[in-house]
Tab-separated table of C-alpha atoms in Angstrom:
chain	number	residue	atom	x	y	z
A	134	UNK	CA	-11.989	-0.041	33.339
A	135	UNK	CA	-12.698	-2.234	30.721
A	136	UNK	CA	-12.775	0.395	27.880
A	137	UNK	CA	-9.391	1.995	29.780
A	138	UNK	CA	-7.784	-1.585	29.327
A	139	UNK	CA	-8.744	-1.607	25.685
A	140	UNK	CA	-7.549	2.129	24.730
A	141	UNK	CA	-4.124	0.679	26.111
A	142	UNK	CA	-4.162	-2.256	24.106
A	143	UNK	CA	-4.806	-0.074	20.899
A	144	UNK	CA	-2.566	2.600	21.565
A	145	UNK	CA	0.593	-0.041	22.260
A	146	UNK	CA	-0.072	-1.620	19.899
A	147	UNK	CA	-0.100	0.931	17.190
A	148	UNK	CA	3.568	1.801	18.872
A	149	UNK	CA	4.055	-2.083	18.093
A	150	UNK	CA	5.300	-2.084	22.095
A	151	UNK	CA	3.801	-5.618	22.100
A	152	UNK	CA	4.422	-6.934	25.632
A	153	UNK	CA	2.327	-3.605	26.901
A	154	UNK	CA	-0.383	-4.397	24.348
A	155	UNK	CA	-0.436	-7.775	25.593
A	156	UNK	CA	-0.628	-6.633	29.060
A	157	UNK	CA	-3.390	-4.209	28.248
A	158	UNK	CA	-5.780	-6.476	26.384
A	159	UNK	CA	-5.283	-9.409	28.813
A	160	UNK	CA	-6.668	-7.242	31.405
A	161	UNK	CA	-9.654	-6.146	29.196
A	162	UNK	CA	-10.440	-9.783	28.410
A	163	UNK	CA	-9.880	-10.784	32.056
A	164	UNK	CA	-12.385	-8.482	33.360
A	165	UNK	CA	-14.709	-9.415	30.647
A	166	UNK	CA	-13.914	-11.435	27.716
A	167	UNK	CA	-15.109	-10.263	23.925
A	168	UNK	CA	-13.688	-12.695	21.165
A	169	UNK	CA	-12.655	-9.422	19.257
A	170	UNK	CA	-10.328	-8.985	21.973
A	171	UNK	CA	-8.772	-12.645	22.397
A	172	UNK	CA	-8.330	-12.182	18.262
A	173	UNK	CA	-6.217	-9.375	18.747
A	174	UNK	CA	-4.165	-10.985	21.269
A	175	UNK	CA	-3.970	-13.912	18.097
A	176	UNK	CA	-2.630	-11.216	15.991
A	177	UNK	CA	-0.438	-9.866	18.666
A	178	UNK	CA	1.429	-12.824	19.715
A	179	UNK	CA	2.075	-13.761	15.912
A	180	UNK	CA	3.465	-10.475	14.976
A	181	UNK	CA	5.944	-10.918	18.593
A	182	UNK	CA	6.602	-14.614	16.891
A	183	UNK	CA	5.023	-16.940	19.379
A	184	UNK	CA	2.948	-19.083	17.498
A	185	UNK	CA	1.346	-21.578	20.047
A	186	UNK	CA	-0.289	-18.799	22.056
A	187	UNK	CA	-1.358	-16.852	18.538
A	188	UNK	CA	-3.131	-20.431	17.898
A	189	UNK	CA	-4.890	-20.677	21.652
A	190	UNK	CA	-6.364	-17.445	21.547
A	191	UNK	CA	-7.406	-17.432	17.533
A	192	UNK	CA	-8.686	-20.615	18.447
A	193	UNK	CA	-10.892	-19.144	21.576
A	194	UNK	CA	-12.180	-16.198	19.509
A	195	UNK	CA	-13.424	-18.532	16.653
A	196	UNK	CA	-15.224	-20.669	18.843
A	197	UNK	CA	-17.282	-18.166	20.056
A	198	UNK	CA	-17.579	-15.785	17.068
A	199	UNK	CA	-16.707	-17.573	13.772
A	200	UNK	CA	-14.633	-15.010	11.176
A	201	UNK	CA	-13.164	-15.916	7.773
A	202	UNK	CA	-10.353	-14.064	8.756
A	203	UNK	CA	-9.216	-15.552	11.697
A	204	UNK	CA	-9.813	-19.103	10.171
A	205	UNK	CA	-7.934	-18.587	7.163
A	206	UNK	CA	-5.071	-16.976	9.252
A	207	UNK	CA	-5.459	-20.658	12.576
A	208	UNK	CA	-5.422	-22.836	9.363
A	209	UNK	CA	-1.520	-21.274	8.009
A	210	UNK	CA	0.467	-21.342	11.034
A	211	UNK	CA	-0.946	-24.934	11.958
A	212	UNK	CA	0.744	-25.977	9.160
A	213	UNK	CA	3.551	-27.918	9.619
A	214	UNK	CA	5.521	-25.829	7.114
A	215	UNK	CA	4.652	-22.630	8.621
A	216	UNK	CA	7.849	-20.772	9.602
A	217	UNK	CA	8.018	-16.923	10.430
A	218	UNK	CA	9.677	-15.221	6.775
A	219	UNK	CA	11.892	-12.364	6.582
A	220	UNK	CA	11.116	-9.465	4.683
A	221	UNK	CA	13.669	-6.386	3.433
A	222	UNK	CA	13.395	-3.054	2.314
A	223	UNK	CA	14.887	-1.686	-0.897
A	224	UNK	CA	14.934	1.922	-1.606
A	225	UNK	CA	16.802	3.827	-3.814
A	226	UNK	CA	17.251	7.762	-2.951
A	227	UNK	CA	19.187	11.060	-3.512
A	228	UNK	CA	18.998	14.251	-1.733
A	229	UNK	CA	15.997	13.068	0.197
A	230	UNK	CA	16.671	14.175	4.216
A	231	UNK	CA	14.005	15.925	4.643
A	232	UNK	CA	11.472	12.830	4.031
A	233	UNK	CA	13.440	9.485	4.508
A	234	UNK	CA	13.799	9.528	8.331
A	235	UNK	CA	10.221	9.364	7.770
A	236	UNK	CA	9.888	6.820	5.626
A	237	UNK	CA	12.548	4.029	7.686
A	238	UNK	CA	10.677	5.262	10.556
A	239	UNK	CA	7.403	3.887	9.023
A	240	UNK	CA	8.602	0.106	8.553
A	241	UNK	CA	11.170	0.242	11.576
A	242	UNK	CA	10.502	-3.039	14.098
A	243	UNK	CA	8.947	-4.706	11.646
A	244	UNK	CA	11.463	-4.936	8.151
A	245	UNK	CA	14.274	-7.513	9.035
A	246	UNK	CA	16.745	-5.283	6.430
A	247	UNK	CA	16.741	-1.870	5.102
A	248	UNK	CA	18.751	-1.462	2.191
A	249	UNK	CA	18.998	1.995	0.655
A	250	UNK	CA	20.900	2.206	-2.651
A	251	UNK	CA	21.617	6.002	-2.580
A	252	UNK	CA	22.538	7.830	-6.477
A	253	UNK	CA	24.837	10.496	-5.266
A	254	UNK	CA	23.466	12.556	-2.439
A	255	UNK	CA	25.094	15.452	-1.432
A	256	UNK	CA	22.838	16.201	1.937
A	257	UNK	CA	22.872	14.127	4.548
A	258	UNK	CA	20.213	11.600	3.615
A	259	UNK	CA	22.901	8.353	3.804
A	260	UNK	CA	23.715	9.206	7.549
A	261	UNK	CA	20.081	9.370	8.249
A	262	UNK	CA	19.235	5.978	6.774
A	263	UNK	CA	22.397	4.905	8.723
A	264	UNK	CA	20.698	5.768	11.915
A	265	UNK	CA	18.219	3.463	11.054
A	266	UNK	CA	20.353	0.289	10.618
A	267	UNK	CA	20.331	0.824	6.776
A	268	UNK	CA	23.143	-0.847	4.485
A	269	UNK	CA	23.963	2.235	2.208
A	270	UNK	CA	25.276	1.099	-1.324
A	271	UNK	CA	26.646	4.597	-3.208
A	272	UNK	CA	26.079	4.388	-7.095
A	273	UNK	CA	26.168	6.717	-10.059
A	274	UNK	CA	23.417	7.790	-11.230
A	275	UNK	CA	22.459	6.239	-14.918
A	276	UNK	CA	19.195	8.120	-15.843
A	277	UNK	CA	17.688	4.659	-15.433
A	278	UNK	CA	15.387	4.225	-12.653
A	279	UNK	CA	14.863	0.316	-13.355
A	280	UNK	CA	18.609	-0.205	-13.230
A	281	UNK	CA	18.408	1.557	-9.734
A	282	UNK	CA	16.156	-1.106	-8.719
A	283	UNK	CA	17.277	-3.940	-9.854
A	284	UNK	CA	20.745	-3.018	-8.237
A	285	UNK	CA	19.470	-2.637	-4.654
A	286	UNK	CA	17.093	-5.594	-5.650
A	287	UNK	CA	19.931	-8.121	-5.943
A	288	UNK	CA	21.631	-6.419	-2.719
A	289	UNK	CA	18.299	-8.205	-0.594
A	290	UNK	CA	18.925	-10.919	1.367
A	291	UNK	CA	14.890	-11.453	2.599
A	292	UNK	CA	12.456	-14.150	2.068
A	293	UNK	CA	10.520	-11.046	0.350
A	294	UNK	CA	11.012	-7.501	-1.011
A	295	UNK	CA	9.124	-4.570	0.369
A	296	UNK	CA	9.688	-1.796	-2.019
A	297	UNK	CA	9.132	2.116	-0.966
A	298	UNK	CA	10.698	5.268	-2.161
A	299	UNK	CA	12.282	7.874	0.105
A	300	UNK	CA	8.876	10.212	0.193
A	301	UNK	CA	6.662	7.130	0.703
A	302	UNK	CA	5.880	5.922	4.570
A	303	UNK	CA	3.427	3.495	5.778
A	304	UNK	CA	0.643	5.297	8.145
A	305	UNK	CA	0.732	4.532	11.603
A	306	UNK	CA	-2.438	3.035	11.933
A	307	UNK	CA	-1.181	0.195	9.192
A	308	UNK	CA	1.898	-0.616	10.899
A	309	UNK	CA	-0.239	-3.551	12.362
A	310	UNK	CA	-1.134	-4.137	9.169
A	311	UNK	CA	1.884	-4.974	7.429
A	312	UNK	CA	3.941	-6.709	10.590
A	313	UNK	CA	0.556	-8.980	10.528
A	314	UNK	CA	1.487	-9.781	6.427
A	315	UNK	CA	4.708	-10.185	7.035
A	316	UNK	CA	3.772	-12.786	9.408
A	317	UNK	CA	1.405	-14.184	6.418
A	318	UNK	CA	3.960	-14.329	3.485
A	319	UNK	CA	3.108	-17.884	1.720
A	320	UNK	CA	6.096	-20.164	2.829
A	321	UNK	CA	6.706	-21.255	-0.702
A	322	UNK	CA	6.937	-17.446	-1.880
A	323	UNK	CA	5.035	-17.861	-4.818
A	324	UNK	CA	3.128	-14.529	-4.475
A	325	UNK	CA	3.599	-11.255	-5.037
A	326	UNK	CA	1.230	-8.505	-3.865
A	327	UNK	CA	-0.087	-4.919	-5.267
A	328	UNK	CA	-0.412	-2.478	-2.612
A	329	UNK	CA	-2.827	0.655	-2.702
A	330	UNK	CA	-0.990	3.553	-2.635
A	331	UNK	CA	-2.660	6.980	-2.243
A	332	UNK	CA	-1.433	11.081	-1.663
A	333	UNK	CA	-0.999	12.102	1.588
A	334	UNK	CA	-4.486	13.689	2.531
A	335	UNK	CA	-2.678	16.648	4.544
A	336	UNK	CA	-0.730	17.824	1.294
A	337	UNK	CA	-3.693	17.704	-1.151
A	338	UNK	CA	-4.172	21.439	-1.059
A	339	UNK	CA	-0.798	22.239	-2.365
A	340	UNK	CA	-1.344	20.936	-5.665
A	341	UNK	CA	-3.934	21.746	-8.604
A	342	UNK	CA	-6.459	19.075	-8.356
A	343	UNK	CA	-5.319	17.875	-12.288
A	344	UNK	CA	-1.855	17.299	-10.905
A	345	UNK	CA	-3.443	15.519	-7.706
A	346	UNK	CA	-5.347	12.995	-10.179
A	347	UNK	CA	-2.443	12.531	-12.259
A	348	UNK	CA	-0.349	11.643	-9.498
A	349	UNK	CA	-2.917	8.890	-8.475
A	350	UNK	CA	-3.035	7.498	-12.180
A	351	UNK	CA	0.220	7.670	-12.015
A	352	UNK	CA	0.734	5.369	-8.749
A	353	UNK	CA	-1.738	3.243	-9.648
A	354	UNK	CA	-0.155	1.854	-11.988
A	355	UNK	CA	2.470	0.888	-10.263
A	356	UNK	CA	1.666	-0.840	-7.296
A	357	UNK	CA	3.307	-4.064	-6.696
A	358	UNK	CA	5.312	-3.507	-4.028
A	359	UNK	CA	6.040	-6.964	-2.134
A	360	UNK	CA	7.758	-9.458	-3.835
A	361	UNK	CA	9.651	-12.455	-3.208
A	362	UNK	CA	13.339	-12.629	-3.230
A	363	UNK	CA	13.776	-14.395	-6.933
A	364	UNK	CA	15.860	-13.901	-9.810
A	365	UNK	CA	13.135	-14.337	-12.078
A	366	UNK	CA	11.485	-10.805	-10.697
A	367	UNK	CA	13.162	-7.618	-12.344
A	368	UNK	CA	12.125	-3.932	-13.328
A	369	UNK	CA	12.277	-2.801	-16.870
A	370	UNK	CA	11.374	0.799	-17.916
A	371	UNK	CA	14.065	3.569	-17.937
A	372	UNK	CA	11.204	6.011	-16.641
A	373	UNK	CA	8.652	4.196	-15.713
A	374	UNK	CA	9.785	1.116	-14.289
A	375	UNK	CA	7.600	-1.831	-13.740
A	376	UNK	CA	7.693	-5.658	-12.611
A	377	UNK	CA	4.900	-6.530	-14.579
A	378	UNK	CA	6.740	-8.085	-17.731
A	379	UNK	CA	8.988	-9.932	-15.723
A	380	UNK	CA	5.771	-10.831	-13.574
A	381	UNK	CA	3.960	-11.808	-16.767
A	382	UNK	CA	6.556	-14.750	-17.877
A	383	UNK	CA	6.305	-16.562	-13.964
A	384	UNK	CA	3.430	-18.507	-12.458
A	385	UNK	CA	3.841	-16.546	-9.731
A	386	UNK	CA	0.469	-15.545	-8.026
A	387	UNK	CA	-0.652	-11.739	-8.068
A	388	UNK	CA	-2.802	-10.459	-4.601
A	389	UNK	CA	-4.111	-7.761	-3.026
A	390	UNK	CA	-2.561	-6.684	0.279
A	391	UNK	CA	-5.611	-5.074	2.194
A	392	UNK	CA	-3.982	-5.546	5.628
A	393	UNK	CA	-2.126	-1.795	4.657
A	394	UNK	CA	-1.110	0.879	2.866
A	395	UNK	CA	1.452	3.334	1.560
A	396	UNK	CA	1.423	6.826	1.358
A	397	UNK	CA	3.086	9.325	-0.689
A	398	UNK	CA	3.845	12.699	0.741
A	399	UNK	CA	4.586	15.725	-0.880
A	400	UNK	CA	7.317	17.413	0.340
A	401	UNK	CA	9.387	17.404	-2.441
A	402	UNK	CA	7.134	18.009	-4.686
């Protein structure tokens, strides 16, 4: 019953249904309690926003098995200044219906905003994005993909910037992941973070292996993909277009976001 109880917890909470989650892994701990399982419930009730019972059952799982984790994460929302952020996505896209319900599915119940900045589509990928409670800005086209960016980049209204393209998604299994950094975002936003981004394992085999590791130099390169809302942060590049030189003349902070990642499918390729 106990395992049955668990399964339930994961599998809601994957769906980020977190009330049934809740449920689910309150009954596990009821029947026996396992300070893995009151840490999840932590995690769970900060994701849903309430912090005092994210703080009674972090603070229950530390007692009786210590994690660095777990501290770190008790210590920021005891702060005084700790305040759930907002986050938005910005994505620019043309022609791209067969992947971008995907991709807004991917980030859907946890973004605050989805702004897609779309460069002259002529299949339906702006009523899509629509569907998904996406403010649609129509542009021309420029042959400059860092002007793209910048445009749908002033058109944000978050605390931070969560930056995917229309063939990009975030797994399922990460979804946790990134509602949980969302929930993390340093209150003064002075940190941006590089996120791992990797092929979709299922479409490997319908590429040469040179183009596969191409692809992956390619992407990581260019993998700082949350930022705070600031006019100091732009792209430059016309091909290639990167934060780094306008990252390079802040003091903002540069991290590694480990709680998730983003994958690139194939589709169009």
């Amino acid at each position: 019953t106990v395992a049955l109880c668990r399964v339930g917890g994961f599998v809601y909470g994957h769906l980020l249904m977190l009330d049934e989650a809740i449920a689910w892994y309150g009954k596990s701990n009821a029947l026996s309690a396992d300070p893995s399982i009151s840490a999840l419930l932590g995690e769970l009730y900060l994701i849903k926003g309430d912090r005092e019972q994210s703080k009674r059952f972090l603070s229950e799982s530390i007692a009786a098995e210590p994690s660095a984790f777990h501290e770190r994460l008790l210590a920021a929302i005891a702060s005084e200044e700790w305040r759930p952020l907002t986050l938005t996505l910005c994505m620019i896209a043309r022609d791209e219906e067969k992947t971008i319900g995907t991709s807004l599915d991917s980030v859907s119940g946890i973004v605050d905003e989805i702004v897609v900045l779309d460069t002259g589509s002529s299949d339906r990928t702006r009523e899509i994005a629509s569907t998904y409670g996406a403010r649609v800005i129509e542009t021309r086209w420029q042959d400059d993909f860092s002007a793209a960016r910048n445009e749908v980049l002033r058109e944000a209204t978050g605390d931070y910037v969560l930056f995917l393209d229309a063939d990009e998604y975030i797994d399922p299994g990460d979804r946790l992941g990134l509602a949980l950094l969302k929930r993390l975002l340093p209150q003064d936003r002075d940190t941006a973070y590089r996120v791992t981004v990797k092929a979709d394992e299922k479409l490997q085999d319908l590429s040469v292996s040179l183009l596969n590791n191409l692809m992956k130099e390619q992407y990581a390169s260019h993998h700082v993909r949350v930022i705070p809302r600031t006019d100091r942060l732009f792209f430059s590049g016309t091909a290639f277009e990167s934060l780094d030189s306008s990252l390079g003349s802040t003091d903002l902070a540069v991290r590694d976001a480990s709680l998730f990642q983003i994958i690139h499918g194939r589709e169009n390729g």
